[in-house]
Amino acid sequence: MMELGTNGYAAPAAGRKGGAAYDVPEGVDIRGRYDAEFAKILTRDALQFVADLQREFRNHIKYAMECRKEAKMRYNNGGLPGFDPATRYVREGEWDCAPVPPAVADRMVEITGPTERKMVINALNSGAKVFMADFEDALSPSWENLIRGHVNLKDAVDGTISFHDKARNRVYKLNDQTAKLFVRPRGWHLPEAHIFIDGEPATGCLVDFGLYFYHNFAAFRRTQGAGSGPFFYLPKMEHSREAKIWNSVFERAEKMAGIENGSIRATVLIETLPAVFQMDEILYELRDHSVGLNCGRWDYIFSYVKTFQAHPDRLLPDRVLVGMNQHFMRSYSDLLIRTCHRRGVHAMGGMAAQIPIRDDPVANEAALELVRKDKQREVRAGHDGTWAAHPGLIPAIMEVFTNNMRNSPHQIHSMKREDAANVTEEDLIQKPVGVRTMEGLRLNTRVGIQYLAAWLTGTGSVPLYHLMEDAATAEISRVQNWQWLKYGVELDGDGLGLKVNLDLFGRVVEEEMARIEREVGQERFKKGMYKEARKIFTRQCTAPMLDDFLTLDAYNRIVIHHPKGLSKL
Ligand SMILES: CC(=O)SCCNC(=O)CCNC(=O)[C@H](O)C(C)(C)COP(=O)(O)OP(=O)(O)OC[C@H]1O[C@@H](n2cnc3c(N)ncnc32)[C@H](O)[C@@H]1OP(=O)(O)O
Ligand SMILES: O=CC(=O)O
Ligand SMILES: [Mg+2]
């Protein structure tokens, strides 16, 4: 264990003299492992850029995080999220976002995935129009994953990326035609504890953005952006003031790079309940840098529970029942489409969690049919494109979108959805309907623990029971268990009439751990981090106050400072 500083973070590592070290600017301390390849990313100039961003924006970020706490207190005291009367003029005003750059006019199918080398190549070659390379929901942000991710993205943008799969003796290289690259940095709340700036951990997303932008803006615009870009996805914002910070970060980066204002473009995920009431305001703040909004449906469900954590009248039914057919989810998608098209930008759909089922053609066809239906609903509602979790889904999704888009790359001008102007605050928060079951509690527990075990060992997205699971879907499992325990809900959907309490939950955890062991096998179970995952998951599900994020606590376990030792945040 490392010695802890007064702020709870490990004190500056002494004794790093001798041996290779990163060449850092004043005030920057790298506590992650040294690697000659990483040093090509962690250059003095790139770190100076990250440090400049951190220094310029840290107080704005702290203020925004304080405002999140205040809003949470309001909701916990019975308040409801809603439209802000003070910004009515923005919602009602006539203004447009900057025109969509031709390079990213067509975004019918976007594949997403972590920044792992082989997957980056596969995603860029997948036939999707866009690849969203993810430092967020799909990535466990260990030092190795993070900086290797930057190495991979730099090689991808340079066009030199390759990968030799020795076991299969297969070499992966980029095709002539590749998807356009978007990068999703982490949310504002996550620190990067391997890089300290002026004695504090850096802000995770400024590290992700800063390093990627610094190393790639020039090559990106030459190879991918056709005069614009780089392109980003921005996650988990709760208020337009957070979008305003991103806008200023972009302006600062454009100035540093000497490129025109508005070159950088970003799509914001509307994936928190408070943000649905701020969509116009978010677009307005980013109007010179925006390429639309996206329905981040999984985090949105998580956020519904989080926002209403003190509202027992708004409990969720089983996780599998909370789909886009629920009134509050459909209203959110409709209003997002209307808002984006009114302002001249893309309204992107979300992720269907199904993935191909290789060993069962009938089940595979059923899964594909669910994806087709979901995508059909999206395109007919007016979405301009959507997400795919796996390359195997792209042909089916592409077919649905091309068949419904009347030879146009998007529907910005043809599907105005004026009817959605009538979506009300009540529509957006309407309580989801459905039953709660013991199987729902079991599934949450089984999935939550397995996901965390994978995350702790470096994998941020996994296939579980034929569905894609990532940080957002795992969050739903966690907060739903917490909510059911907190309010001792009755499991009313299976005729058992059991009430969820600590005893029942304890038994479920025991039994699901045994099931996981049977399913993964004793050897993998022993070698994996299932017991640690169980501990974290159980603590969070039974905590008196809901933890804000599953991954904040878990992040402690993957921070490894150099010289080697485990650090606590
Ligand atoms: C809520 C949200 O935020 S959604 C966005 C964040 N989540 C994601 O991005 C999840 C992305 N998807 C994935 O990570 C993966 O598809 C998983 C983990 C769900 C399933 O992965 P696997 O079990 O490895 O899939 P599978 O074995 O079928 O893969 C087959 C091939 O497709 C590739 N592949 C699978 N998914 C992807 C992807 N998203 N991007 C690129 N390649 C992929 C694999 O690398 C593999 O390639 P290979 O044949 O050359 O070895
Ligand atoms: O990031 C996407 C989501 O659904 O969450
Ligand atoms: Mg998300």
XYZ file of C-alpha atoms and ligand atoms in Angstrom:
626
model
C 0.000 0.000 0.000
C 1.169 3.511 -0.648
C 1.259 6.227 1.925
C -1.840 8.447 1.760
C -1.636 12.220 1.412
C -3.906 14.585 3.327
C -6.444 14.640 0.504
C -6.760 10.864 0.735
C -4.740 10.281 -2.417
C -1.360 8.617 -2.323
C 1.411 11.044 -1.480
C 3.845 11.870 -4.321
C 5.891 8.802 -5.071
C 9.407 9.287 -3.842
C 12.357 7.315 -5.142
C 11.509 7.369 -8.769
C 15.060 8.370 -9.514
C 17.054 5.978 -11.616
C 15.395 4.028 -14.409
C 13.400 5.632 -17.152
C 10.830 8.294 -16.309
C 8.419 10.510 -18.207
C 9.602 13.966 -19.144
C 6.948 16.071 -17.424
C 6.274 19.819 -17.314
C 6.191 21.771 -14.053
C 3.465 20.653 -11.662
C 2.724 17.360 -13.433
C 3.439 14.061 -11.741
C 2.905 10.773 -13.541
C 2.316 7.920 -11.148
C 1.467 5.258 -13.692
C 3.999 2.676 -14.856
C 6.689 3.857 -17.255
C 6.629 2.355 -20.706
C 8.645 3.559 -23.664
C 5.572 3.313 -25.881
C 3.435 5.233 -23.397
C 6.102 7.952 -23.360
C 5.243 8.684 -27.020
C 1.783 9.695 -25.814
C 2.813 11.250 -22.497
C 5.134 13.781 -24.094
C 6.069 16.972 -22.320
C 4.048 19.094 -24.771
C 0.947 16.909 -24.661
C 1.053 16.914 -20.865
C 1.509 20.677 -20.880
C -1.691 20.945 -22.935
C -3.575 18.689 -20.489
C -2.216 20.686 -17.535
C -3.275 23.953 -19.194
C -6.811 22.609 -19.608
C -6.872 21.385 -16.034
C -5.708 24.727 -14.655
C -8.082 26.754 -16.760
C -11.177 24.685 -16.101
C -10.769 22.974 -12.721
C -12.766 25.546 -10.795
C -15.566 25.473 -13.347
C -15.673 21.695 -13.056
C -15.696 21.789 -9.251
C -18.548 24.285 -9.352
C -20.516 22.123 -11.785
C -20.045 19.082 -9.533
C -21.238 21.124 -6.542
C -24.335 22.097 -8.517
C -24.990 18.393 -9.152
C -24.941 17.855 -5.377
C -27.375 20.711 -4.833
C -29.749 19.350 -7.451
C -29.523 15.929 -5.814
C -30.496 17.478 -2.483
C -33.491 19.136 -4.113
C -34.676 15.861 -5.601
C -34.008 14.031 -2.340
C -36.184 16.572 -0.568
C -39.101 15.774 -2.840
C -38.359 18.107 -5.772
C -38.866 16.953 -9.357
C -36.646 17.747 -12.315
C -38.246 20.002 -14.895
C -37.701 22.710 -17.496
C -35.899 25.760 -16.163
C -38.070 28.889 -16.409
C -34.912 31.024 -16.525
C -33.894 29.549 -19.900
C -37.306 29.558 -21.562
C -35.905 32.134 -24.020
C -33.387 29.561 -25.236
C -36.033 26.874 -25.691
C -38.434 29.213 -27.439
C -35.870 31.230 -29.411
C -35.160 30.742 -33.101
C -31.539 29.710 -33.559
C -29.669 26.887 -35.288
C -26.573 24.895 -34.619
C -23.750 25.165 -37.153
C -24.402 23.129 -40.334
C -23.546 19.433 -40.190
C -20.086 18.844 -41.731
C -20.329 16.732 -44.926
C -17.789 14.251 -43.508
C -20.323 13.095 -40.916
C -23.633 13.790 -42.633
C -24.349 10.057 -42.891
C -24.317 8.352 -39.502
C -26.931 5.671 -40.112
C -25.086 3.005 -38.155
C -22.428 3.721 -35.561
C -20.494 0.911 -33.912
C -19.159 1.449 -30.408
C -16.482 -0.326 -28.455
C -13.488 -0.011 -26.159
C -10.149 1.271 -27.448
C -8.610 -2.213 -27.479
C -6.307 -2.660 -30.502
C -7.996 -5.490 -32.391
C -11.452 -4.074 -31.731
C -10.433 -0.637 -32.981
C -9.376 -2.201 -36.304
C -12.475 -4.397 -36.485
C -14.754 -1.480 -35.698
C -13.160 0.828 -38.259
C -13.458 -1.960 -40.856
C -16.954 -2.997 -39.806
C -18.952 -1.223 -42.508
C -20.487 1.146 -39.941
C -20.441 4.835 -40.886
C -18.958 5.851 -37.538
C -16.913 4.125 -34.865
C -17.268 5.574 -31.387
C -14.061 4.634 -29.566
C -14.964 4.505 -25.919
C -12.978 5.594 -22.875
C -16.249 5.493 -20.934
C -19.020 2.883 -20.430
C -17.144 0.201 -22.417
C -13.676 0.694 -20.903
C -12.230 -0.166 -17.519
C -9.930 2.846 -17.114
C -6.787 1.137 -15.836
C -3.519 2.865 -16.675
C -2.673 0.166 -19.177
C -6.060 0.303 -20.952
C -6.045 4.050 -21.023
C -2.639 4.790 -22.432
C -2.648 1.758 -24.726
C -5.994 3.068 -25.952
C -4.309 6.337 -26.905
C -1.476 4.485 -28.664
C -4.103 2.506 -30.608
C -6.119 5.561 -31.583
C -3.027 7.445 -32.700
C -1.960 4.520 -34.888
C -5.516 4.268 -36.199
C -5.666 7.947 -37.145
C -2.193 7.711 -38.704
C -3.456 4.703 -40.690
C -0.605 2.501 -39.476
C -2.446 0.386 -36.936
C -2.049 -3.384 -37.224
C -2.479 -6.335 -34.913
C -1.080 -9.850 -35.078
C -3.301 -12.441 -33.439
C -0.616 -15.038 -32.836
C -2.972 -17.788 -31.665
C -4.873 -17.569 -34.940
C -1.934 -16.395 -37.012
C -4.071 -13.587 -38.332
C -2.931 -10.086 -39.088
C -5.438 -7.236 -38.772
C -5.048 -4.051 -40.841
C -7.281 -1.189 -41.889
C -9.365 -1.484 -45.057
C -9.304 1.268 -47.674
C -12.743 2.445 -46.544
C -13.144 2.938 -42.804
C -15.703 4.365 -40.421
C -15.338 7.956 -39.237
C -13.860 8.068 -35.779
C -15.585 9.657 -32.774
C -13.997 9.438 -29.314
C -15.914 9.376 -26.039
C -13.944 10.682 -23.043
C -15.039 9.807 -19.517
C -17.705 11.771 -17.629
C -16.817 14.886 -15.604
C -16.985 13.002 -12.297
C -14.105 10.570 -12.811
C -10.555 11.451 -11.751
C -7.440 10.185 -13.477
C -5.439 9.130 -10.446
C -2.272 8.193 -12.341
C -1.694 11.790 -13.413
C -1.437 14.472 -10.748
C -1.508 18.140 -11.656
C -0.527 20.639 -8.960
C -0.957 17.935 -6.313
C -4.433 16.794 -7.382
C -5.543 13.963 -9.624
C -6.313 15.216 -13.108
C -9.882 15.276 -14.413
C -10.306 12.023 -16.340
C -12.093 13.486 -19.342
C -9.579 16.304 -19.806
C -6.809 13.692 -19.933
C -8.783 11.616 -22.466
C -9.697 14.610 -24.594
C -6.376 16.427 -24.238
C -4.098 13.539 -25.136
C -6.255 12.400 -28.044
C -6.729 15.889 -29.448
C -3.113 16.894 -29.070
C -1.752 13.893 -30.914
C -4.375 13.549 -33.616
C -6.038 16.769 -34.669
C -3.824 17.376 -37.686
C -3.723 13.820 -39.044
C -7.392 13.366 -38.265
C -8.493 16.291 -40.379
C -6.318 15.048 -43.238
C -7.512 11.454 -43.152
C -10.992 11.410 -41.626
C -12.511 14.768 -41.031
C -12.337 16.304 -44.533
C -11.699 19.779 -43.140
C -13.381 19.345 -39.808
C -13.065 17.299 -36.661
C -11.853 15.657 -34.536
C -15.250 14.333 -33.464
C -16.369 13.469 -29.941
C -19.211 11.988 -27.941
C -19.805 13.654 -24.556
C -21.342 11.500 -21.811
C -23.359 11.814 -18.607
C -23.914 15.550 -18.450
C -26.650 16.779 -16.142
C -26.877 20.456 -17.032
C -26.038 22.905 -19.819
C -23.388 24.536 -17.620
C -21.374 21.339 -18.136
C -21.806 21.674 -21.898
C -20.593 25.258 -21.624
C -17.351 23.999 -20.082
C -16.882 21.543 -22.938
C -17.488 24.338 -25.410
C -14.766 26.428 -23.772
C -12.416 23.420 -23.730
C -12.998 23.011 -27.474
C -12.335 26.693 -28.133
C -9.132 26.485 -26.115
C -8.018 23.401 -28.065
C -8.814 24.987 -31.432
C -6.800 28.037 -30.467
C -3.834 25.911 -29.405
C -4.023 23.961 -32.675
C -4.550 27.033 -34.847
C -7.703 25.603 -36.451
C -10.989 27.415 -37.060
C -13.567 27.787 -34.325
C -16.172 25.067 -34.863
C -13.769 22.488 -36.279
C -14.252 20.185 -33.317
C -17.706 18.619 -33.323
C -19.431 16.662 -30.588
C -22.594 14.690 -30.027
C -23.915 14.885 -26.495
C -25.506 11.823 -24.940
C -28.757 12.677 -23.249
C -28.456 9.974 -20.644
C -29.385 11.601 -17.384
C -32.894 12.514 -16.369
C -32.046 16.141 -15.530
C -30.439 16.619 -18.959
C -33.631 15.801 -20.844
C -34.981 19.126 -19.589
C -31.882 20.908 -20.882
C -31.584 19.629 -24.436
C -32.062 23.003 -26.124
C -29.778 24.645 -23.592
C -27.051 22.039 -24.157
C -27.249 22.424 -27.924
C -27.228 26.195 -27.514
C -24.034 26.171 -25.455
C -22.365 23.915 -28.024
C -24.067 25.382 -31.088
C -20.819 25.982 -33.021
C -19.448 22.571 -32.029
C -22.509 20.370 -32.062
C -23.352 17.395 -34.213
C -26.436 16.379 -32.341
C -27.716 14.444 -29.394
C -27.956 10.732 -28.711
C -30.425 8.722 -26.636
C -28.098 7.053 -24.115
C -30.955 4.905 -22.955
C -29.114 2.684 -20.445
C -27.580 5.428 -18.378
C -30.878 7.267 -18.695
C -32.684 4.430 -16.902
C -29.939 4.384 -14.280
C -30.340 8.131 -13.860
C -34.106 7.825 -13.449
C -33.540 5.619 -10.395
C -30.753 7.838 -9.102
C -32.738 11.047 -9.485
C -35.756 9.500 -7.770
C -33.784 7.648 -5.091
C -35.901 9.315 -2.386
C -39.208 8.857 -4.252
C -40.690 5.457 -3.366
C -43.675 6.236 -5.581
C -41.470 5.867 -8.674
C -39.902 2.437 -8.275
C -38.839 0.515 -11.356
C -40.220 -2.867 -12.391
C -37.833 -5.654 -13.467
C -34.947 -4.309 -15.513
C -35.977 -6.337 -18.582
C -39.319 -4.512 -18.622
C -37.856 -1.018 -18.809
C -37.564 -0.582 -22.571
C -38.293 2.121 -25.099
C -41.981 1.167 -24.996
C -42.329 2.747 -21.546
C -44.029 6.121 -21.800
C -41.189 8.092 -20.196
C -38.623 6.517 -22.531
C -40.646 7.080 -25.682
C -41.358 10.683 -24.689
C -37.633 11.286 -24.200
C -36.758 9.903 -27.610
C -39.544 11.895 -29.315
C -38.543 15.162 -27.688
C -34.877 14.552 -28.493
C -35.695 14.083 -32.180
C -37.859 17.191 -32.268
C -35.229 19.278 -30.478
C -32.340 18.169 -32.685
C -34.179 18.594 -35.961
C -35.442 22.013 -34.979
C -31.807 23.043 -34.431
C -30.503 21.334 -37.583
C -28.497 18.444 -36.137
C -28.599 14.647 -35.885
C -30.893 12.874 -33.443
C -29.107 9.605 -32.780
C -30.802 6.479 -31.454
C -29.399 4.249 -28.756
C -27.997 0.824 -28.150
C -30.034 -2.362 -28.395
C -28.254 -4.710 -25.995
C -28.696 -7.881 -28.055
C -25.591 -9.429 -29.624
C -25.271 -12.384 -32.028
C -25.765 -15.848 -30.530
C -23.349 -17.974 -32.478
C -24.274 -21.492 -31.351
C -28.064 -21.268 -31.615
C -29.485 -20.113 -34.975
C -33.065 -19.912 -33.709
C -32.162 -17.815 -30.673
C -29.875 -15.757 -32.911
C -32.698 -14.976 -35.325
C -34.955 -14.031 -32.406
C -32.305 -11.657 -31.054
C -31.790 -10.137 -34.505
C -35.533 -9.652 -34.861
C -35.615 -7.717 -31.576
C -32.818 -5.496 -32.837
C -34.611 -4.948 -36.174
C -37.826 -3.973 -34.401
C -36.015 -1.576 -32.082
C -34.229 0.064 -35.008
C -37.397 0.227 -37.062
C -39.079 2.089 -34.228
C -36.130 4.490 -34.093
C -35.938 5.286 -37.787
C -39.716 5.657 -38.119
C -39.774 7.982 -35.142
C -37.233 10.174 -36.944
C -33.815 9.185 -35.632
C -31.009 9.801 -38.137
C -28.841 6.901 -37.109
C -28.251 4.492 -34.307
C -25.775 2.360 -32.394
C -24.634 -1.221 -32.841
C -22.691 -3.087 -30.161
C -21.302 -5.759 -32.458
C -20.205 -5.945 -36.120
C -22.549 -8.893 -36.667
C -25.556 -6.599 -36.257
C -24.505 -3.957 -38.764
C -25.983 -5.425 -41.997
C -29.436 -5.870 -40.433
C -29.448 -2.397 -38.884
C -28.127 -0.779 -42.049
C -30.903 -2.450 -44.025
C -33.590 -1.130 -41.673
C -32.245 2.411 -41.835
C -31.612 2.540 -45.589
C -35.049 1.093 -46.305
C -36.689 3.797 -44.227
C -34.631 6.890 -45.038
C -35.746 7.605 -48.627
C -32.221 7.864 -50.092
C -31.230 10.584 -47.706
C -28.264 10.399 -45.297
C -30.432 11.779 -42.480
C -33.964 12.989 -41.713
C -33.108 16.335 -40.149
C -35.282 18.273 -42.572
C -37.942 15.678 -43.329
C -38.973 14.521 -39.849
C -39.562 17.643 -37.796
C -41.761 15.876 -35.236
C -43.617 19.060 -34.312
C -46.125 16.841 -32.478
C -43.426 16.204 -29.852
C -43.487 19.892 -28.908
C -46.370 18.839 -26.674
C -44.274 16.435 -24.581
C -44.723 17.566 -20.987
C -42.669 17.336 -17.811
C -45.074 14.662 -16.589
C -44.557 12.616 -19.795
C -40.809 12.668 -19.196
C -40.952 11.390 -15.646
C -43.994 9.171 -15.825
C -43.583 6.132 -13.612
C -42.675 2.989 -15.589
C -45.174 0.147 -15.444
C -44.554 -3.548 -14.854
C -43.981 -6.137 -12.190
C -41.069 -7.061 -9.960
C -39.874 -10.627 -9.603
C -37.382 -12.778 -7.739
C -35.763 -13.530 -11.101
C -35.338 -9.789 -11.607
C -33.480 -9.538 -8.305
C -31.386 -12.603 -9.139
C -30.503 -11.375 -12.622
C -29.455 -7.957 -11.342
C -27.200 -9.634 -8.803
C -25.683 -12.200 -11.167
C -25.030 -9.630 -13.862
C -23.808 -6.888 -11.524
C -21.241 -9.126 -9.834
C -19.955 -10.645 -13.069
C -19.686 -7.269 -14.742
C -17.742 -5.816 -11.823
C -15.435 -8.841 -11.742
C -14.646 -8.254 -15.406
C -14.184 -4.501 -14.912
C -11.753 -5.063 -12.012
C -9.639 -7.289 -14.245
C -9.531 -4.787 -17.085
C -12.562 -5.531 -19.280
C -15.237 -2.853 -19.479
C -17.769 -4.510 -21.791
C -18.730 -8.162 -21.710
C -21.267 -10.566 -23.159
C -23.517 -11.960 -20.412
C -26.519 -14.162 -21.153
C -26.419 -13.060 -24.805
C -26.570 -9.372 -24.001
C -23.944 -6.657 -24.068
C -23.210 -5.442 -20.542
C -21.217 -2.339 -19.791
C -20.913 0.236 -17.013
C -24.319 1.751 -17.828
C -26.276 -1.500 -17.851
C -24.490 -2.701 -14.715
C -25.476 0.529 -12.986
C -29.135 -0.311 -13.556
C -28.664 -3.665 -11.804
C -26.977 -1.994 -8.857
C -29.365 0.884 -8.275
C -32.420 -1.227 -8.827
C -31.301 -3.664 -6.121
C -30.536 -0.706 -3.853
C -33.966 0.810 -4.473
C -35.823 -2.448 -3.874
C -33.903 -3.062 -0.656
C -34.278 0.483 0.573
C -38.058 0.420 0.193
C -38.553 -3.267 0.968
C -40.570 -3.738 -2.212
C -42.883 -6.643 -2.735
C -41.973 -8.964 -5.584
C -45.431 -8.898 -7.073
C -44.832 -10.529 -10.423
C -44.238 -14.174 -9.623
C -46.938 -15.028 -7.146
C -44.407 -15.499 -4.347
C -45.210 -12.180 -2.688
C -41.782 -11.963 -1.066
C -40.540 -8.633 0.256
C -36.976 -7.624 -0.564
C -34.935 -7.310 2.621
C -31.364 -7.892 3.742
C -31.979 -11.567 4.531
C -33.460 -12.290 1.151
C -30.754 -10.317 -0.632
C -28.026 -12.118 1.347
C -29.465 -15.452 0.275
C -29.736 -14.349 -3.339
C -26.098 -13.208 -3.338
C -24.965 -16.605 -1.929
C -26.987 -18.559 -4.439
C -26.026 -16.418 -7.403
C -22.334 -16.651 -6.478
C -22.705 -20.443 -6.504
C -24.418 -20.243 -9.871
C -21.682 -18.000 -11.275
C -19.057 -20.489 -10.077
C -20.906 -23.333 -11.789
C -21.246 -21.336 -14.988
C -17.689 -20.034 -15.307
C -15.985 -23.107 -13.802
C -13.998 -23.413 -10.597
C -10.660 -22.453 -12.066
C -11.831 -19.206 -13.668
C -13.864 -18.419 -10.593
C -10.810 -18.790 -8.353
C -8.547 -16.765 -10.619
C -11.120 -14.037 -11.280
C -12.126 -11.223 -8.959
C -15.619 -12.470 -8.205
C -15.232 -12.284 -4.439
C -14.000 -8.701 -4.572
C -16.794 -7.846 -6.991
C -19.355 -9.398 -4.662
C -18.033 -7.311 -1.795
C -18.238 -4.024 -3.690
C -21.600 -4.824 -5.256
C -23.151 -5.943 -1.959
C -21.850 -2.914 -0.119
C -23.268 -0.593 -2.748
C -26.655 -2.324 -2.920
C -27.043 -2.140 0.864
C -25.520 1.310 1.476
C -27.793 3.651 3.481
C -27.169 6.410 0.918
C -26.956 5.570 -2.766
C -23.409 5.858 -4.158
C -23.351 8.215 -7.134
C -21.445 5.816 -9.384
C -20.504 2.153 -9.219
C -17.172 2.806 -10.885
C -16.009 5.547 -8.495
C -15.571 3.111 -5.623
C -14.328 0.326 -7.904
C -11.764 2.708 -9.437
C -9.818 2.546 -6.139
C -9.042 -1.073 -6.907
C -7.541 -0.497 -10.336
C -5.307 2.453 -9.519
C -1.742 1.181 -9.421
C 0.925 3.692 -8.649
C 4.566 3.330 -9.551
C 6.668 2.057 -7.850
C 4.197 -0.761 -7.647
C 1.632 -0.593 -4.890
C -2.073 -0.223 -4.630
C -3.376 3.242 -3.851
C -6.587 4.343 -2.258
C -8.510 7.354 -3.391
C -24.622 1.693 -22.872
C -23.524 2.061 -23.728
O -22.752 2.901 -23.421
S -23.304 1.193 -25.172
C -21.653 1.630 -25.676
C -20.627 1.014 -24.841
N -20.619 -0.417 -24.975
C -19.968 -1.004 -26.009
O -19.361 -0.303 -26.777
C -20.014 -2.500 -26.158
C -19.321 -2.919 -27.445
N -19.366 -4.328 -27.681
C -18.477 -5.190 -27.152
O -17.630 -4.805 -26.380
C -18.546 -6.615 -27.581
O -19.343 -6.761 -28.721
C -19.106 -7.583 -26.512
C -18.213 -7.538 -25.297
C -20.511 -7.194 -26.136
C -19.115 -8.987 -27.100
O -17.791 -9.277 -27.464
P -17.308 -10.731 -27.882
O -17.941 -11.755 -27.040
O -15.836 -10.700 -27.979
O -17.912 -10.886 -29.316
P -17.580 -12.008 -30.350
O -16.736 -13.089 -29.773
O -18.866 -12.415 -30.972
O -16.724 -11.195 -31.410
C -16.557 -11.626 -32.743
C -15.650 -10.656 -33.448
O -16.251 -9.382 -33.483
C -15.385 -8.413 -32.899
N -16.198 -7.440 -32.165
C -17.218 -7.693 -31.302
N -17.737 -6.534 -30.862
C -17.018 -5.552 -31.451
C -17.082 -4.141 -31.387
N -18.015 -3.530 -30.650
N -16.190 -3.437 -32.090
C -15.288 -4.059 -32.863
N -15.182 -5.404 -32.975
C -16.047 -6.126 -32.274
C -14.484 -9.188 -31.977
O -13.287 -8.471 -31.790
C -14.304 -10.475 -32.748
O -13.340 -10.248 -33.767
P -12.445 -11.441 -34.381
O -13.400 -12.422 -35.008
O -11.571 -10.762 -35.367
O -11.686 -12.028 -33.237
O -23.974 5.442 -23.307
C -25.030 4.978 -23.616
C -26.011 4.530 -22.687
O -27.046 4.011 -23.115
O -25.755 4.703 -21.484
Mg -23.895 5.793 -21.128
